[in-house]
PDB file of C-alpha atoms in Angstrom:
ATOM      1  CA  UNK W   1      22.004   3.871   2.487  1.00  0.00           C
ATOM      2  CA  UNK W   2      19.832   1.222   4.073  1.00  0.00           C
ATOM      3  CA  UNK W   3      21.468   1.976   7.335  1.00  0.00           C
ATOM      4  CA  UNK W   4      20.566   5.691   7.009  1.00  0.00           C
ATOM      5  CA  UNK W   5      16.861   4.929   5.503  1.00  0.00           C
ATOM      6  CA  UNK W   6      16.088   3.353   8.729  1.00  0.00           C
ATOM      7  CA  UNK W   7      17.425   5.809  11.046  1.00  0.00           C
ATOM      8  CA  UNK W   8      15.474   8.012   9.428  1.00  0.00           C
ATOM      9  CA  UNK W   9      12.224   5.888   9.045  1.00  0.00           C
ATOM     10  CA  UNK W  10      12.694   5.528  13.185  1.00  0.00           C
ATOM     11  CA  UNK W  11      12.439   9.372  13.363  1.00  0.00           C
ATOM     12  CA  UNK W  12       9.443   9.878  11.547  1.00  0.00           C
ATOM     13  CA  UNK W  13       8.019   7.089  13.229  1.00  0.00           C
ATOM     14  CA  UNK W  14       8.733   7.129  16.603  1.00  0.00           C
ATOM     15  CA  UNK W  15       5.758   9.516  18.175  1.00  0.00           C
ATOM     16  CA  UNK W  16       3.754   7.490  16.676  1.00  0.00           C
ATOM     17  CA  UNK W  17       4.945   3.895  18.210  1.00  0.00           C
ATOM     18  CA  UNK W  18       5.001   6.054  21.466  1.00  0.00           C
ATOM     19  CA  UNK W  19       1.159   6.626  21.367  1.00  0.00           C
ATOM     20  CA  UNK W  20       1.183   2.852  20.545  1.00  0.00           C
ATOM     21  CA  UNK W  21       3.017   2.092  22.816  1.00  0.00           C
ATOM     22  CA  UNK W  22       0.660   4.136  25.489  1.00  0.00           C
ATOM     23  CA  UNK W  23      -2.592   2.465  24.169  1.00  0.00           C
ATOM     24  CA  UNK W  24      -1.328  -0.920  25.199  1.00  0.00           C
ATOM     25  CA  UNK W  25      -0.022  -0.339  28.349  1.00  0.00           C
ATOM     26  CA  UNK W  26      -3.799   1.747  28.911  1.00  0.00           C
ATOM     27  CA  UNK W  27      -5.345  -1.532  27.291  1.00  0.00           C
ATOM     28  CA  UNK W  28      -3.110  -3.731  29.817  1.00  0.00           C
ATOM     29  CA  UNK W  29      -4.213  -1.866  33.112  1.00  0.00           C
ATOM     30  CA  UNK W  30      -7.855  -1.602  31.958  1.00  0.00           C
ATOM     31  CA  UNK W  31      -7.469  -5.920  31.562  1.00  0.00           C
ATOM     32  CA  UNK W  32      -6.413  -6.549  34.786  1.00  0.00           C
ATOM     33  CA  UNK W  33      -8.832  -4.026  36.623  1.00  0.00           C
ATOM     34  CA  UNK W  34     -11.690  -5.745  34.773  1.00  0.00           C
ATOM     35  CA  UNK W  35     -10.154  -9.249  35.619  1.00  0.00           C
ATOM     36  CA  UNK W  36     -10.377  -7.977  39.278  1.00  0.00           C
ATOM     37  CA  UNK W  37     -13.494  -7.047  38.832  1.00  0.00           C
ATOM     38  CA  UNK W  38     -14.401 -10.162  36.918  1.00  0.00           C
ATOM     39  CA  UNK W  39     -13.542 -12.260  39.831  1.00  0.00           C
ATOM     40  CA  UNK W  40     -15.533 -10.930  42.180  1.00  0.00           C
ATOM     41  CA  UNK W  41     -18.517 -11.954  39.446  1.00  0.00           C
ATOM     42  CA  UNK W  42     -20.090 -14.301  38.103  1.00  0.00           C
ATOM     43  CA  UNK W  43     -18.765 -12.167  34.745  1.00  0.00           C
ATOM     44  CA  UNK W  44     -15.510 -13.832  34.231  1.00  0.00           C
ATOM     45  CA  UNK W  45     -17.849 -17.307  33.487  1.00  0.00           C
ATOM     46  CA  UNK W  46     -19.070 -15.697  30.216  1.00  0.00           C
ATOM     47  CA  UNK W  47     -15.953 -12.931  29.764  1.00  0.00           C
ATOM     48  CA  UNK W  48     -12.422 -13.440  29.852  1.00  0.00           C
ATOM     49  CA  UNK W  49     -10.367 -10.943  30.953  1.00  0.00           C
ATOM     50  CA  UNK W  50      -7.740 -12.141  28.098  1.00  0.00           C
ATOM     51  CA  UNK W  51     -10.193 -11.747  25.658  1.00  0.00           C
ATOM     52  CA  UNK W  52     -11.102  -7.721  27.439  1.00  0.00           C
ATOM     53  CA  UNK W  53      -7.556  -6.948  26.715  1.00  0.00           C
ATOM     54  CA  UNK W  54      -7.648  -8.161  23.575  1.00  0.00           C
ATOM     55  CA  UNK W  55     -10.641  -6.012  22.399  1.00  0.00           C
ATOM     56  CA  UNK W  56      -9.216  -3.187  24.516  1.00  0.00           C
ATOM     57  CA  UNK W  57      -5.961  -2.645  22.546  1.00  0.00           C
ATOM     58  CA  UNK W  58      -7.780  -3.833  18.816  1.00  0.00           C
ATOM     59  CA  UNK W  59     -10.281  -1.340  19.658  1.00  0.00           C
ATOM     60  CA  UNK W  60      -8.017   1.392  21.065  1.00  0.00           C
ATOM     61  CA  UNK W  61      -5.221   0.879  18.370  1.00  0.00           C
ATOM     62  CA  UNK W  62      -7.610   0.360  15.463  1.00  0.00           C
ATOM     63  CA  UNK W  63      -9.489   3.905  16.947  1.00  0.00           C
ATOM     64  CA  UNK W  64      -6.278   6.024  17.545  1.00  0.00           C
ATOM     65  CA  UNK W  65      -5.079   5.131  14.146  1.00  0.00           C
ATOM     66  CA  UNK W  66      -8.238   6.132  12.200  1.00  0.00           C
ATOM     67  CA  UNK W  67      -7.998   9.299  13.788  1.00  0.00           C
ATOM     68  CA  UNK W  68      -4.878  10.277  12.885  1.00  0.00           C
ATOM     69  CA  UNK W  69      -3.597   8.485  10.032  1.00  0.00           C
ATOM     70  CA  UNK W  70      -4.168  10.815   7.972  1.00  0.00           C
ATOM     71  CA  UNK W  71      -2.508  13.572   9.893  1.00  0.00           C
ATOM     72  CA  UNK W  72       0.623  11.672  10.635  1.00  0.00           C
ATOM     73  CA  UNK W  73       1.011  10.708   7.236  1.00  0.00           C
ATOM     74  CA  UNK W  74       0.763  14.714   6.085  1.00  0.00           C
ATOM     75  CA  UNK W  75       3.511  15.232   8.579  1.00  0.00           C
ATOM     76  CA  UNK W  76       5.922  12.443   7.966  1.00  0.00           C
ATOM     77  CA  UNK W  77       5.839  12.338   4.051  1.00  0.00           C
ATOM     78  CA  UNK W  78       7.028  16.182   3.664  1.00  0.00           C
ATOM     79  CA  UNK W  79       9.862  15.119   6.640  1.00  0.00           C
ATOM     80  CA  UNK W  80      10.959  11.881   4.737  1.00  0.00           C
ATOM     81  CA  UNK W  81      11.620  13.565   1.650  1.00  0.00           C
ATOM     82  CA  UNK W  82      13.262  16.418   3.198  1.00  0.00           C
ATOM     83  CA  UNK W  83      15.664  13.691   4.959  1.00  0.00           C
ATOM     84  CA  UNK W  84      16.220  12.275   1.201  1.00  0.00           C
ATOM     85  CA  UNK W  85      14.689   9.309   0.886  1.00  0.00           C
ATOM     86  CA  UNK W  86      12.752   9.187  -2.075  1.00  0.00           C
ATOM     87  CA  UNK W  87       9.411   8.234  -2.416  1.00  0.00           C
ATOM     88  CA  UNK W  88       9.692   4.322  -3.503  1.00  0.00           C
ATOM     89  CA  UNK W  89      11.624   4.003  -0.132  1.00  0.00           C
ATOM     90  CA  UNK W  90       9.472   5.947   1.931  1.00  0.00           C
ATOM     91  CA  UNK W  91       6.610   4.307   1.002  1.00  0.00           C
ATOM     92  CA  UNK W  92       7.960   0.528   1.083  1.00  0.00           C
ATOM     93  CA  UNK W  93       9.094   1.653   4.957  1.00  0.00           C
ATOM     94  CA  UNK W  94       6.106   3.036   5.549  1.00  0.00           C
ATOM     95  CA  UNK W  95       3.930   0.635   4.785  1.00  0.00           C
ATOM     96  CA  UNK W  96       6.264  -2.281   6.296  1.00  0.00           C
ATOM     97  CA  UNK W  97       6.066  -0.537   9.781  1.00  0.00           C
ATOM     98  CA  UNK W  98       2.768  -0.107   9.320  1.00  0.00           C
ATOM     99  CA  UNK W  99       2.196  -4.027   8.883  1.00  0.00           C
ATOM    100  CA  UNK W 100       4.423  -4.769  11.897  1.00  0.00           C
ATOM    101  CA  UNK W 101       2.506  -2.992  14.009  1.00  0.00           C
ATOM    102  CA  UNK W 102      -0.443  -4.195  13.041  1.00  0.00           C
ATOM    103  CA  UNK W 103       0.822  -8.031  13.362  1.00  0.00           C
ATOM    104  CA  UNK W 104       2.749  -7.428  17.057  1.00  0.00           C
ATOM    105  CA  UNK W 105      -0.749  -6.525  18.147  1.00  0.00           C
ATOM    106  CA  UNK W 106      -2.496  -9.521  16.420  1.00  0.00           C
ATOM    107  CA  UNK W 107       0.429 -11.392  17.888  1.00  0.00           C
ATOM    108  CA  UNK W 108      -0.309 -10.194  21.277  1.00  0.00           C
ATOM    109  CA  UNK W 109      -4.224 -10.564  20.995  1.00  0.00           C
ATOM    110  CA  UNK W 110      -3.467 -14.517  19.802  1.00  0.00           C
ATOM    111  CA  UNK W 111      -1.965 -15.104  23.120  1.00  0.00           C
ATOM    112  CA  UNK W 112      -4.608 -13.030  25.103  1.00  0.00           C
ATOM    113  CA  UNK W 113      -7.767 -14.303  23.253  1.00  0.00           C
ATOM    114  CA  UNK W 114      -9.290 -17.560  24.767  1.00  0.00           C
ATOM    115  CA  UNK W 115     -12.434 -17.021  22.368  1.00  0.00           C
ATOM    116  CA  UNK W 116     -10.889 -16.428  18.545  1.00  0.00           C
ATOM    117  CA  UNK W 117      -8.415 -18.432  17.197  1.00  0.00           C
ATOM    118  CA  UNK W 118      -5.355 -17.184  15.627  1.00  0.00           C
ATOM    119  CA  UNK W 119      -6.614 -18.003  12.314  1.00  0.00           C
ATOM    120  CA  UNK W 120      -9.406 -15.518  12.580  1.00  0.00           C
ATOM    121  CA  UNK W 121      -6.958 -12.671  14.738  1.00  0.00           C
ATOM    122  CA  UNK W 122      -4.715 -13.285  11.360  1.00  0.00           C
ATOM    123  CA  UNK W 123      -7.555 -12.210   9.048  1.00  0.00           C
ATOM    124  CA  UNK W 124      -8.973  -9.070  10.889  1.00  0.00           C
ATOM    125  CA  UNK W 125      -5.048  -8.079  11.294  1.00  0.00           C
ATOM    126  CA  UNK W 126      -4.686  -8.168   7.616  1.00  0.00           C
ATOM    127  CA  UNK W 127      -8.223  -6.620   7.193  1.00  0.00           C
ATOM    128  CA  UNK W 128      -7.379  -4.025   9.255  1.00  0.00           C
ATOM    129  CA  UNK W 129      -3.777  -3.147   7.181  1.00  0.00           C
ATOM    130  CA  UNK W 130      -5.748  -3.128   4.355  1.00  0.00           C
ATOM    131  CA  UNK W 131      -8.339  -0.786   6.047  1.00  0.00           C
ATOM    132  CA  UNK W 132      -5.295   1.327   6.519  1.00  0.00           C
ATOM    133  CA  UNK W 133      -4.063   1.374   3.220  1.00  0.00           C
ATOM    134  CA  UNK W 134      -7.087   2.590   1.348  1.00  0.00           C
ATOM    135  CA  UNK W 135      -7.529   5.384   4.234  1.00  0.00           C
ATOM    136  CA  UNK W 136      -4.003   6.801   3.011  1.00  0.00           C
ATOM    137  CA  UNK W 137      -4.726   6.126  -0.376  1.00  0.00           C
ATOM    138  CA  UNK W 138      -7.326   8.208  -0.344  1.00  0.00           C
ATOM    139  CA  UNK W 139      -7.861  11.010   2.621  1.00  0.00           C
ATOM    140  CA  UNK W 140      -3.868  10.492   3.419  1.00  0.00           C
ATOM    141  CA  UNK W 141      -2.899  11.318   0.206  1.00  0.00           C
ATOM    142  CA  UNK W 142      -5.511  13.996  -0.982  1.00  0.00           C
ATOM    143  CA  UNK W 143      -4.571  15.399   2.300  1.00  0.00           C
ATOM    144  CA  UNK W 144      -1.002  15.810   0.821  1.00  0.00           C
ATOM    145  CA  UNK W 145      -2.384  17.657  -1.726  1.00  0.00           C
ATOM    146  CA  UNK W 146      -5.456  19.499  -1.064  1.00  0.00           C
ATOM    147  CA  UNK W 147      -4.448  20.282   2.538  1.00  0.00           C
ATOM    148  CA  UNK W 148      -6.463  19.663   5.952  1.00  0.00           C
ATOM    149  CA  UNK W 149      -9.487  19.899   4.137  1.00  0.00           C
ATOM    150  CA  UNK W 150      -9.611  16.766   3.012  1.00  0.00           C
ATOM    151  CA  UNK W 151      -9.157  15.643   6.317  1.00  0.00           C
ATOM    152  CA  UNK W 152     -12.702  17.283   7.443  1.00  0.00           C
ATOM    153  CA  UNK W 153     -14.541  15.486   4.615  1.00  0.00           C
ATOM    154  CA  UNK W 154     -12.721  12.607   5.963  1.00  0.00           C
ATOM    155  CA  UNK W 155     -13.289  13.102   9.196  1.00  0.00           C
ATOM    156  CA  UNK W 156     -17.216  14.023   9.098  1.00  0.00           C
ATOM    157  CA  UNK W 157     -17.219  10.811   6.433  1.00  0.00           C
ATOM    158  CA  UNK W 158     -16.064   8.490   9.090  1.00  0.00           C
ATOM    159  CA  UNK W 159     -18.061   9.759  11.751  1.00  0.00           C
ATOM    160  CA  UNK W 160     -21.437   9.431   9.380  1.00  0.00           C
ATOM    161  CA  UNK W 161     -20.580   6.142   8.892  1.00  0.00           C
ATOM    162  CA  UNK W 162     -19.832   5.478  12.420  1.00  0.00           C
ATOM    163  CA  UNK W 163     -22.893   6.575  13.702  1.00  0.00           C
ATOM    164  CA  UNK W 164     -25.428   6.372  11.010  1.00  0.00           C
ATOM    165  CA  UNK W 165     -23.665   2.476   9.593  1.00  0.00           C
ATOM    166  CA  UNK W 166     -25.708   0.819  12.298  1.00  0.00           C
ATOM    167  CA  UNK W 167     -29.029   2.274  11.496  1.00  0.00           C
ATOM    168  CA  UNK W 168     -28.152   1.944   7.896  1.00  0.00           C
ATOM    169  CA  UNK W 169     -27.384  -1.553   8.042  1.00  0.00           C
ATOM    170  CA  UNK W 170     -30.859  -2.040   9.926  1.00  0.00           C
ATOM    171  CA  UNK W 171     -33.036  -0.254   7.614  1.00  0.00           C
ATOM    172  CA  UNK W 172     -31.719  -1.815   4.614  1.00  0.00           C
ATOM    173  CA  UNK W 173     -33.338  -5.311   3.827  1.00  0.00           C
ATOM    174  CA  UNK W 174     -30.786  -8.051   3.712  1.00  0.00           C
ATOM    175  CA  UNK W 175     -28.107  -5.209   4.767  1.00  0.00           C
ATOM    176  CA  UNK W 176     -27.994  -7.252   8.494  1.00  0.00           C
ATOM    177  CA  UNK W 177     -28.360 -10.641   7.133  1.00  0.00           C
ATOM    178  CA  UNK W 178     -25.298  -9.660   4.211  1.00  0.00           C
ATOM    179  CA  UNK W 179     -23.322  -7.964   6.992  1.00  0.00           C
ATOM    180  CA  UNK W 180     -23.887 -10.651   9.769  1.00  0.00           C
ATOM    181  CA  UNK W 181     -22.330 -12.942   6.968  1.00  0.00           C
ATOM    182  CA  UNK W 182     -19.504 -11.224   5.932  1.00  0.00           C
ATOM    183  CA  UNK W 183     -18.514 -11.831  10.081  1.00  0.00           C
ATOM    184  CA  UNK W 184     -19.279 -15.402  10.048  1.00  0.00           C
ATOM    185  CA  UNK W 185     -17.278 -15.948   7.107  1.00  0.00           C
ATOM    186  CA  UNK W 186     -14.031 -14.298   9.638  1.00  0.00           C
ATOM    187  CA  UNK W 187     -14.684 -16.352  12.171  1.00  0.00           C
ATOM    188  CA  UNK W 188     -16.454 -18.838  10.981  1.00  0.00           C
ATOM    189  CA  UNK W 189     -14.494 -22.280   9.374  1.00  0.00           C
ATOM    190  CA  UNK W 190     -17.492 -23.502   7.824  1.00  0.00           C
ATOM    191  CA  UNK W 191     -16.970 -21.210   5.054  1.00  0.00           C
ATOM    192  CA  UNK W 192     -14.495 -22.481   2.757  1.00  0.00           C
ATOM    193  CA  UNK W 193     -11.493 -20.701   3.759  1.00  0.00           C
ATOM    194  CA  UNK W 194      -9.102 -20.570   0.587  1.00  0.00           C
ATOM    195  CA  UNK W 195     -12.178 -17.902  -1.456  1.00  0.00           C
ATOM    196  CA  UNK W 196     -12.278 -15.948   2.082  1.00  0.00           C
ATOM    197  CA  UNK W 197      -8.033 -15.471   2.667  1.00  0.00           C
ATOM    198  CA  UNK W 198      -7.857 -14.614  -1.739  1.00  0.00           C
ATOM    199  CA  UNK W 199     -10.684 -12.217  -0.996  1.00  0.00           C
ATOM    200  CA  UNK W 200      -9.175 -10.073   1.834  1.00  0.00           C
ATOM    201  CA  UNK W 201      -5.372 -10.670   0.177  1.00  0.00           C
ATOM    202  CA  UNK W 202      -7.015  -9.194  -2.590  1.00  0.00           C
ATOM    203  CA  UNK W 203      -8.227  -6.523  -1.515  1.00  0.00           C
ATOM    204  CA  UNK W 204      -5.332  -5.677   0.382  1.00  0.00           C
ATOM    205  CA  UNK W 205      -3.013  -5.774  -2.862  1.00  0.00           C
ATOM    206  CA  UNK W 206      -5.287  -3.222  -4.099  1.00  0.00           C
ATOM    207  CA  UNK W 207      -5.290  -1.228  -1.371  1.00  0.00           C
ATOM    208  CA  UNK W 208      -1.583  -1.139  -1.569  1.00  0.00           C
ATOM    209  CA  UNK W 209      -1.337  -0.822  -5.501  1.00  0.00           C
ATOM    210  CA  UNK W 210      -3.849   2.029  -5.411  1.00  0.00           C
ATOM    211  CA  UNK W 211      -1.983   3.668  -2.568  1.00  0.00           C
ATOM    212  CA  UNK W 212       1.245   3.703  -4.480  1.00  0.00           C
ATOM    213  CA  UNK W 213      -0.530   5.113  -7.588  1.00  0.00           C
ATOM    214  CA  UNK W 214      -1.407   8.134  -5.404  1.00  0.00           C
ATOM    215  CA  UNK W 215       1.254   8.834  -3.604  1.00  0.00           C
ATOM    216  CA  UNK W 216       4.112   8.310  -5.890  1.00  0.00           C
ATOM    217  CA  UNK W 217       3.689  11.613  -8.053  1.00  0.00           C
ATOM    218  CA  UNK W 218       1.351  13.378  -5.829  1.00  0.00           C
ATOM    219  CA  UNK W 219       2.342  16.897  -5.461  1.00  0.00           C
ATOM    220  CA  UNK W 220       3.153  17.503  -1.463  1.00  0.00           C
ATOM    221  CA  UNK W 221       2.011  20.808   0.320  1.00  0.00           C
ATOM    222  CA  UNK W 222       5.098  21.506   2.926  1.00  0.00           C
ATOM    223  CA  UNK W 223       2.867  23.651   4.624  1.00  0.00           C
ATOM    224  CA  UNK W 224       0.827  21.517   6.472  1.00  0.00           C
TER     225      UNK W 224
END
């Protein structure tokens, strides 16, 4: 049964590692253009080209995967039951791909990165899973049963916050200054680090335990 459960976790899967798959080979040729670039500067004295490529695939990935989350998951829940696995084992697959991909490309940005150390990669990787499973939790799964609808709110949501966050965050009073420290505590190991890893392991649990609550008797519209 395991055997079966991952054959079939590889086909639901498997466009999406290809688009993946895509961004990081994109992020890779964009590195080494700007690193050719970068040496004909005096650029690649305050920008490494490690730390371009980096950015390039955490930024492309992380992008790409806010997008369409959501839609992915409407298409490869209704497929995963219809292949029998139930929804305990769909989930637990699900969300274990999900966290290797996430830590291959923290793995890759450790080794790319001259400027952040793998501590602080670690912790955004971990952020960004969690990010991910409070996304499904709510738009993924709503979208399961509501329909594409949800996905609009979701989608004009994220862009609102996209654009309008930064001017938000600046015409709020201590919204820069709380913000600016939430960043330094990543990056930062002044902060003591034990309060900031429980915080964002926290969080994440929640994420997960909340995401679970949703999904596991949420009625699933096969027409989407």
């Amino acid at each position: 049964m395991g055997r079966n459960n991952i054959k079939a976790i590889w086909q639901l899967k498997k466009n999406g590692e290809i688009w993946n798959l895509f961004v990081l080979a994109l992020a890779f040729v964009i590195g080494i253009v700007l690193e050719f670039i970068f040496k004909k500067t005096e650029i690649e004295d305050v920008i490494r080209a490690g730390d371009v490529v980096a950015a390039a695939m955490a930024y492309g990935y992380l992008i790409i995967n806010l997008f369409i989350k959501v839609f992915v998951l409407a298409d490869e829940v209704p497929r995963g039951l219809s292949f029998g696995m139930t929804r305990k084992v769909l989930f637990l697959y699900s969300r274990l791909v999900d966290f290797l991909e996430v830590l291959i490309i923290a793995i890759i940005a450790m080794f790319a990165s001259t400027s952040l150390t793998p501590n602080t990669i670690l912790k955004i990787a971990i952020a960004v899973y969690c990010l991910f499973n409070w996304i499904e939790a709510t738009a993924g799964n709503g979208m399961l049963k509501f329909g594409k609808v949800v996905y609009w709110i979701y989608y004009i949501i994220f862009l609102v916050i996209m654009i309008g966050g930064p001017r938000f965050i600046e015409s709020v009073s201590g919204a820069a200054d709380g913000t600016a420290l939430i960043i330094d505590m990543f990056i930062n190991p002044f902060y003591n680090q034990l309060y900031v890893w429980l915080g964002i392991l926290a969080f994440t649990l929640a994420g997960l335990f909340v995401n679970w609550l949703t999904f596991r008797k949420i009625p699933v519209n096969f027409s989407l």
